[in-house]
Amino acid sequence: MTSVALELRSVTKQFGDKLALDNLSLSVPTGSVFGFLGPNGAGKTTTIRIVAGLARATGGTVRVLGGPAGVEATAARAGVGYLPDVPGFYSWMDARSFLRFAGELFGLSGRTLEERIDVLLDLSGLVGVTQRLGEYSRGMRQRLGLAQALVNAPQLLLLDEPTSALDPLGRKNVLDMVQSLRGRTTVFFSTHILSDVERVCDSVAIINRGRLIAESSMDDLLRQYGRQWIRLEVEAPPCEMAQAVAGFPWLVESKEVEGGLRLAVRDVRAAQKAVPEMLAARGWGLRRFEVEEAGLEDVFVQLVGEAAE
């Protein structure tokens, strides 16, 4: 197996006058759970459709599992599993018959297929469920869709918004399934739910308006772009607190939140020294001073905002 499961180089996609992908390049390590992020309309679904061979790039190259992508790339497609954002099913089938149908499309049959279906039904929590697919909840449909995407034991799994519109329990079940694949299957996980990415992904790329604006491991991304934050609550109105800290050189920005301020700072130790001194001088009591870890949401908002500017 190649060390890079998916590679895009200078990929463009034009829809009439609209440039959906603009020289997009990225590299997805084999065995990783790779988060693919961007605001709505950034080009995430277009990228996945090109990788899956359901759309053609206007320019650039796409290599999947060491070979070219596209409708003609039969060998590459045989090693790819795909879950669209809204999976479709034949409503009259049950889970087992649907997975059998999907497996037969990949040339699977007999005992090998039936044993694989047993494993996938167990993995998706659908063992013993006999009702027709038309009666499934959204969460059940997503879990079955993920099982279908795994029926060919893919080397590369493409997931387009797999947890959108799910309740907390449904999201947990799907994320647990994704997490269990790390190291065995390369997962390309497109989503706008940042907490899901923080939970299961080890590498991430962020795009905006079809352009790549960041790509690295999760740890490096947070280390490079993440700001340090302080949650501050004192016995004074937030607007007065904001004015009081505005002149400090260690302050990047302040945001009013419920009950106080959230401060982005360059130097936590300097803030820890200066804030109590300032409060004592003004006679304000300190209720809360909490240092917060940098999060993916802050990084995402910062990078997308800077790209838009």
CSV table of C-alpha atoms in Angstrom, one decimal:
chain,number,residue,atom,x,y,z
A,1,MET,CA,0.0,0.0,0.0
A,2,THR,CA,1.3,3.4,-0.9
A,3,SER,CA,2.2,5.9,1.9
A,4,VAL,CA,-0.1,8.4,0.4
A,5,ALA,CA,-3.7,7.2,-0.2
A,6,LEU,CA,-5.0,10.3,-1.9
A,7,GLU,CA,-3.2,13.1,-3.7
A,8,LEU,CA,-4.6,16.2,-5.4
A,9,ARG,CA,-2.3,18.5,-7.4
A,10,SER,CA,-3.5,21.9,-8.7
A,11,VAL,CA,-7.1,20.6,-9.2
A,12,THR,CA,-9.6,23.0,-10.6
A,13,LYS,CA,-13.3,22.6,-11.3
A,14,GLN,CA,-15.3,25.1,-13.3
A,15,PHE,CA,-19.1,25.2,-13.3
A,16,GLY,CA,-20.0,27.8,-16.0
A,17,ASP,CA,-18.7,31.1,-14.7
A,18,LYS,CA,-18.1,29.7,-11.2
A,19,LEU,CA,-14.7,28.4,-10.1
A,20,ALA,CA,-15.6,25.8,-7.5
A,21,LEU,CA,-12.0,24.5,-7.0
A,22,ASP,CA,-9.1,26.8,-7.4
A,23,ASN,CA,-5.7,25.0,-7.8
A,24,LEU,CA,-6.4,22.7,-4.9
A,25,SER,CA,-3.5,20.5,-3.7
A,26,LEU,CA,-3.4,18.2,-0.7
A,27,SER,CA,-2.0,14.9,0.4
A,28,VAL,CA,-3.8,12.3,2.6
A,29,PRO,CA,-1.5,9.9,4.5
A,30,THR,CA,-2.3,6.2,4.3
A,31,GLY,CA,-4.1,4.9,7.5
A,32,SER,CA,-5.1,8.4,8.7
A,33,VAL,CA,-8.4,9.8,9.6
A,34,PHE,CA,-8.2,13.0,7.6
A,35,GLY,CA,-10.6,15.9,8.3
A,36,PHE,CA,-11.6,18.0,5.3
A,37,LEU,CA,-13.1,21.3,6.5
A,38,GLY,CA,-14.6,24.4,5.0
A,39,PRO,CA,-17.7,26.6,5.3
A,40,ASN,CA,-20.8,25.8,3.2
A,41,GLY,CA,-20.0,26.2,-0.5
A,42,ALA,CA,-16.2,25.9,0.0
A,43,GLY,CA,-16.0,23.0,-2.5
A,44,LYS,CA,-15.9,19.9,-0.2
A,45,THR,CA,-18.6,17.9,-1.9
A,46,THR,CA,-17.2,18.8,-5.3
A,47,THR,CA,-13.8,17.5,-4.3
A,48,ILE,CA,-15.2,14.2,-3.0
A,49,ARG,CA,-17.2,13.6,-6.1
A,50,ILE,CA,-14.1,14.1,-8.3
A,51,VAL,CA,-12.1,11.7,-6.1
A,52,ALA,CA,-15.0,9.1,-6.3
A,53,GLY,CA,-15.1,9.4,-10.1
A,54,LEU,CA,-18.6,10.9,-10.1
A,55,ALA,CA,-17.3,14.2,-11.6
A,56,ARG,CA,-14.4,15.3,-13.7
A,57,ALA,CA,-11.9,17.9,-12.8
A,58,THR,CA,-11.4,20.8,-15.2
A,59,GLY,CA,-7.7,20.7,-14.6
A,60,GLY,CA,-5.0,19.2,-12.4
A,61,THR,CA,-4.4,15.6,-11.4
A,62,VAL,CA,-6.0,13.3,-8.8
A,63,ARG,CA,-4.3,10.1,-7.7
A,64,VAL,CA,-6.2,7.5,-5.6
A,65,LEU,CA,-4.3,4.6,-4.0
A,66,GLY,CA,-1.3,5.2,-6.3
A,67,GLY,CA,-3.3,5.3,-9.5
A,68,PRO,CA,-5.4,7.8,-11.5
A,69,ALA,CA,-8.9,8.7,-10.3
A,70,GLY,CA,-12.0,8.8,-12.6
A,71,VAL,CA,-14.7,6.7,-14.1
A,72,GLU,CA,-12.2,4.7,-16.1
A,73,ALA,CA,-10.0,3.9,-13.1
A,74,THR,CA,-11.6,0.6,-12.3
A,75,ALA,CA,-8.8,-0.7,-10.0
A,76,ALA,CA,-8.9,2.5,-7.9
A,77,ARG,CA,-12.6,2.6,-7.6
A,78,ALA,CA,-12.6,-1.0,-6.4
A,79,GLY,CA,-10.6,0.1,-3.4
A,80,VAL,CA,-12.8,3.1,-2.5
A,81,GLY,CA,-15.8,3.3,-0.3
A,82,TYR,CA,-18.2,6.3,-0.5
A,83,LEU,CA,-20.9,7.6,1.8
A,84,PRO,CA,-22.7,10.7,0.3
A,85,ASP,CA,-24.1,13.4,2.5
A,86,VAL,CA,-27.7,12.0,1.9
A,87,PRO,CA,-27.4,8.3,1.2
A,88,GLY,CA,-30.2,6.7,-0.9
A,89,PHE,CA,-31.7,3.3,-0.3
A,90,TYR,CA,-34.4,1.1,-1.8
A,91,SER,CA,-37.1,1.5,0.8
A,92,TRP,CA,-38.5,-2.1,0.3
A,93,MET,CA,-35.1,-3.8,1.3
A,94,ASP,CA,-33.9,-4.6,4.7
A,95,ALA,CA,-30.3,-4.1,5.9
A,96,ARG,CA,-29.0,-7.5,5.1
A,97,SER,CA,-30.5,-7.6,1.6
A,98,PHE,CA,-29.2,-4.1,0.9
A,99,LEU,CA,-25.6,-5.0,2.0
A,100,ARG,CA,-25.8,-8.2,-0.1
A,101,PHE,CA,-26.8,-6.1,-3.1
A,102,ALA,CA,-24.0,-3.6,-2.5
A,103,GLY,CA,-21.5,-6.5,-2.1
A,104,GLU,CA,-22.5,-8.2,-5.3
A,105,LEU,CA,-21.8,-5.0,-7.2
A,106,PHE,CA,-18.2,-5.4,-6.1
A,107,GLY,CA,-18.2,-9.0,-7.2
A,108,LEU,CA,-18.5,-10.5,-3.7
A,109,SER,CA,-20.6,-13.6,-3.2
A,110,GLY,CA,-21.2,-16.7,-1.1
A,111,ARG,CA,-19.8,-17.2,2.4
A,112,THR,CA,-17.3,-14.4,2.1
A,113,LEU,CA,-20.0,-11.9,1.5
A,114,GLU,CA,-22.4,-13.2,4.2
A,115,GLU,CA,-19.6,-13.2,6.8
A,116,ARG,CA,-18.7,-9.6,5.9
A,117,ILE,CA,-22.4,-8.6,6.2
A,118,ASP,CA,-22.5,-10.1,9.7
A,119,VAL,CA,-19.5,-8.1,10.7
A,120,LEU,CA,-20.9,-4.9,9.3
A,121,LEU,CA,-24.3,-5.3,10.8
A,122,ASP,CA,-22.6,-5.8,14.2
A,123,LEU,CA,-20.4,-2.8,13.6
A,124,SER,CA,-23.3,-0.6,12.7
A,125,GLY,CA,-25.6,-1.8,15.5
A,126,LEU,CA,-28.2,-3.2,13.2
A,127,VAL,CA,-28.0,-6.9,14.1
A,128,GLY,CA,-31.5,-8.3,14.4
A,129,VAL,CA,-33.2,-5.2,12.8
A,130,THR,CA,-35.6,-6.6,10.3
A,131,GLN,CA,-37.7,-3.6,9.4
A,132,ARG,CA,-37.6,-2.1,5.9
A,133,LEU,CA,-35.2,0.7,5.1
A,134,GLY,CA,-38.1,3.0,4.4
A,135,GLU,CA,-38.9,2.9,8.1
A,136,TYR,CA,-35.4,3.7,9.3
A,137,SER,CA,-34.5,6.8,11.3
A,138,ARG,CA,-31.9,9.2,10.0
A,139,GLY,CA,-29.3,7.8,12.4
A,140,MET,CA,-30.0,4.3,11.3
A,141,ARG,CA,-29.7,5.3,7.6
A,142,GLN,CA,-26.4,6.9,8.2
A,143,ARG,CA,-25.0,3.9,10.1
A,144,LEU,CA,-26.2,1.6,7.3
A,145,GLY,CA,-24.7,3.9,4.7
A,146,LEU,CA,-21.4,3.7,6.4
A,147,ALA,CA,-21.7,-0.1,6.5
A,148,GLN,CA,-22.4,-0.1,2.8
A,149,ALA,CA,-19.4,2.0,2.2
A,150,LEU,CA,-17.3,-0.6,4.0
A,151,VAL,CA,-18.7,-3.7,2.2
A,152,ASN,CA,-15.8,-3.9,-0.2
A,153,ALA,CA,-13.2,-3.5,2.6
A,154,PRO,CA,-12.0,-0.3,1.0
A,155,GLN,CA,-8.5,1.1,1.4
A,156,LEU,CA,-9.9,4.6,1.2
A,157,LEU,CA,-13.2,5.6,2.7
A,158,LEU,CA,-14.8,8.9,1.5
A,159,LEU,CA,-17.4,10.4,4.0
A,160,ASP,CA,-19.4,13.5,3.1
A,161,GLU,CA,-21.0,15.0,6.2
A,162,PRO,CA,-21.6,11.6,7.8
A,163,THR,CA,-22.9,13.1,11.1
A,164,SER,CA,-25.0,16.0,9.8
A,165,ALA,CA,-28.6,16.2,11.2
A,166,LEU,CA,-27.9,13.3,13.6
A,167,ASP,CA,-28.9,13.4,17.3
A,168,PRO,CA,-26.1,13.1,19.9
A,169,LEU,CA,-26.5,9.3,20.1
A,170,GLY,CA,-26.5,8.8,16.4
A,171,ARG,CA,-23.4,11.0,16.0
A,172,LYS,CA,-21.6,9.1,18.7
A,173,ASN,CA,-22.3,5.8,17.0
A,174,VAL,CA,-21.1,7.0,13.6
A,175,LEU,CA,-17.9,8.6,15.1
A,176,ASP,CA,-17.2,5.4,17.1
A,177,MET,CA,-17.3,3.5,13.8
A,178,VAL,CA,-15.0,5.9,12.1
A,179,GLN,CA,-12.5,5.9,15.0
A,180,SER,CA,-12.4,2.1,14.9
A,181,LEU,CA,-11.0,2.3,11.3
A,182,ARG,CA,-7.9,4.2,12.2
A,183,GLY,CA,-4.7,2.5,10.9
A,184,ARG,CA,-6.7,0.0,8.9
A,185,THR,CA,-8.5,2.2,6.4
A,186,THR,CA,-7.7,5.7,5.3
A,187,VAL,CA,-10.8,7.9,6.1
A,188,PHE,CA,-11.4,11.2,4.2
A,189,PHE,CA,-13.9,12.9,6.5
A,190,SER,CA,-15.6,16.0,5.1
A,191,THR,CA,-17.7,17.9,7.6
A,192,HIS,CA,-18.5,21.3,9.1
A,193,ILE,CA,-18.9,19.9,12.6
A,194,LEU,CA,-15.5,20.9,14.1
A,195,SER,CA,-16.0,19.0,17.4
A,196,ASP,CA,-16.3,15.7,15.4
A,197,VAL,CA,-13.0,16.4,13.7
A,198,GLU,CA,-11.3,17.2,17.0
A,199,ARG,CA,-12.5,13.8,18.3
A,200,VAL,CA,-11.5,11.4,15.5
A,201,CYS,CA,-9.1,13.1,13.1
A,202,ASP,CA,-5.3,13.1,13.2
A,203,SER,CA,-4.7,15.3,10.1
A,204,VAL,CA,-6.8,18.1,8.7
A,205,ALA,CA,-7.1,20.4,5.6
A,206,ILE,CA,-9.2,23.6,5.6
A,207,ILE,CA,-10.5,25.1,2.3
A,208,ASN,CA,-12.4,28.2,1.5
A,209,ARG,CA,-13.8,29.2,-1.9
A,210,GLY,CA,-12.1,26.2,-3.4
A,211,ARG,CA,-8.6,27.1,-2.2
A,212,LEU,CA,-6.5,25.3,0.4
A,213,ILE,CA,-5.7,27.6,3.4
A,214,ALA,CA,-4.2,25.1,5.8
A,215,GLU,CA,-3.1,21.5,5.9
A,216,SER,CA,-1.2,19.7,8.7
A,217,SER,CA,-1.6,17.2,11.5
A,218,MET,CA,-4.1,18.3,14.1
A,219,ASP,CA,-1.5,18.9,16.7
A,220,ASP,CA,0.6,21.1,14.4
A,221,LEU,CA,-2.4,23.0,13.3
A,222,LEU,CA,-3.4,23.9,16.8
A,223,ARG,CA,0.2,24.7,17.7
A,224,GLN,CA,0.8,26.9,14.7
A,225,TYR,CA,-2.4,28.8,14.6
A,226,GLY,CA,-4.1,28.3,17.9
A,227,ARG,CA,-4.4,31.2,20.2
A,228,GLN,CA,-4.3,31.1,24.0
A,229,TRP,CA,-7.6,32.2,25.6
A,230,ILE,CA,-8.5,33.3,29.1
A,231,ARG,CA,-12.0,33.3,30.5
A,232,LEU,CA,-12.4,36.3,32.8
A,233,GLU,CA,-15.3,37.2,35.1
A,234,VAL,CA,-15.1,40.1,37.6
A,235,GLU,CA,-17.5,42.2,39.6
A,236,ALA,CA,-17.9,44.8,36.8
A,237,PRO,CA,-19.8,45.1,33.6
A,238,PRO,CA,-18.2,43.3,30.6
A,239,CYS,CA,-18.0,46.6,28.6
A,240,GLU,CA,-16.0,48.2,31.4
A,241,MET,CA,-13.7,45.2,31.7
A,242,ALA,CA,-13.1,45.3,28.0
A,243,GLN,CA,-12.0,48.9,28.2
A,244,ALA,CA,-9.8,48.2,31.1
A,245,VAL,CA,-7.8,45.5,29.4
A,246,ALA,CA,-7.7,47.1,25.9
A,247,GLY,CA,-4.3,48.7,26.4
A,248,PHE,CA,-2.3,45.7,27.5
A,249,PRO,CA,0.4,44.6,24.9
A,250,TRP,CA,-0.3,40.9,25.5
A,251,LEU,CA,-4.0,41.2,24.4
A,252,VAL,CA,-4.9,40.1,20.9
A,253,GLU,CA,-8.7,40.5,21.1
A,254,SER,CA,-11.5,40.4,23.6
A,255,LYS,CA,-15.0,39.0,23.2
A,256,GLU,CA,-18.0,39.5,25.5
A,257,VAL,CA,-19.5,36.2,26.6
A,258,GLU,CA,-22.1,35.4,29.2
A,259,GLY,CA,-21.0,36.7,32.5
A,260,GLY,CA,-17.6,38.2,31.4
A,261,LEU,CA,-14.9,38.3,28.7
A,262,ARG,CA,-13.0,35.8,26.7
A,263,LEU,CA,-9.5,37.1,26.0
A,264,ALA,CA,-7.1,36.0,23.2
A,265,VAL,CA,-3.6,36.6,24.5
A,266,ARG,CA,0.0,36.3,23.3
A,267,ASP,CA,1.4,35.7,26.8
A,268,VAL,CA,-0.6,33.9,29.4
A,269,ARG,CA,1.9,34.5,32.2
A,270,ALA,CA,1.9,38.3,31.6
A,271,ALA,CA,-1.9,38.3,31.7
A,272,GLN,CA,-1.9,36.3,34.9
A,273,LYS,CA,0.3,39.0,36.5
A,274,ALA,CA,-1.3,42.1,35.0
A,275,VAL,CA,-5.0,41.3,35.4
A,276,PRO,CA,-5.1,40.8,39.3
A,277,GLU,CA,-3.0,44.0,39.7
A,278,MET,CA,-5.4,45.9,37.4
A,279,LEU,CA,-8.5,44.6,39.3
A,280,ALA,CA,-7.0,45.5,42.7
A,281,ALA,CA,-6.3,49.0,41.6
A,282,ARG,CA,-9.9,49.4,40.5
A,283,GLY,CA,-11.4,47.6,43.4
A,284,TRP,CA,-13.0,44.9,41.3
A,285,GLY,CA,-13.4,41.4,42.8
A,286,LEU,CA,-12.2,38.5,40.7
A,287,ARG,CA,-14.8,35.7,40.1
A,288,ARG,CA,-13.1,33.6,37.5
A,289,PHE,CA,-9.7,33.5,35.7
A,290,GLU,CA,-9.5,30.4,33.6
A,291,VAL,CA,-6.9,29.6,30.9
A,292,GLU,CA,-8.5,27.7,28.0
A,293,GLU,CA,-6.8,25.4,25.5
A,294,ALA,CA,-6.7,26.4,21.9
A,295,GLY,CA,-9.5,24.8,20.0
A,296,LEU,CA,-10.1,23.9,16.3
A,297,GLU,CA,-13.1,26.3,16.2
A,298,ASP,CA,-10.9,29.3,17.0
A,299,VAL,CA,-8.3,28.2,14.4
A,300,PHE,CA,-11.0,27.6,11.8
A,301,VAL,CA,-12.7,31.0,12.4
A,302,GLN,CA,-9.3,32.8,12.3
A,303,LEU,CA,-8.1,31.1,9.1
A,304,VAL,CA,-11.3,31.4,7.2
A,305,GLY,CA,-11.7,35.0,8.3
A,306,GLU,CA,-8.2,35.9,7.2
A,307,ALA,CA,-8.7,34.1,3.8
A,308,ALA,CA,-12.0,36.1,3.2
A,309,GLU,CA,-10.1,39.3,3.9
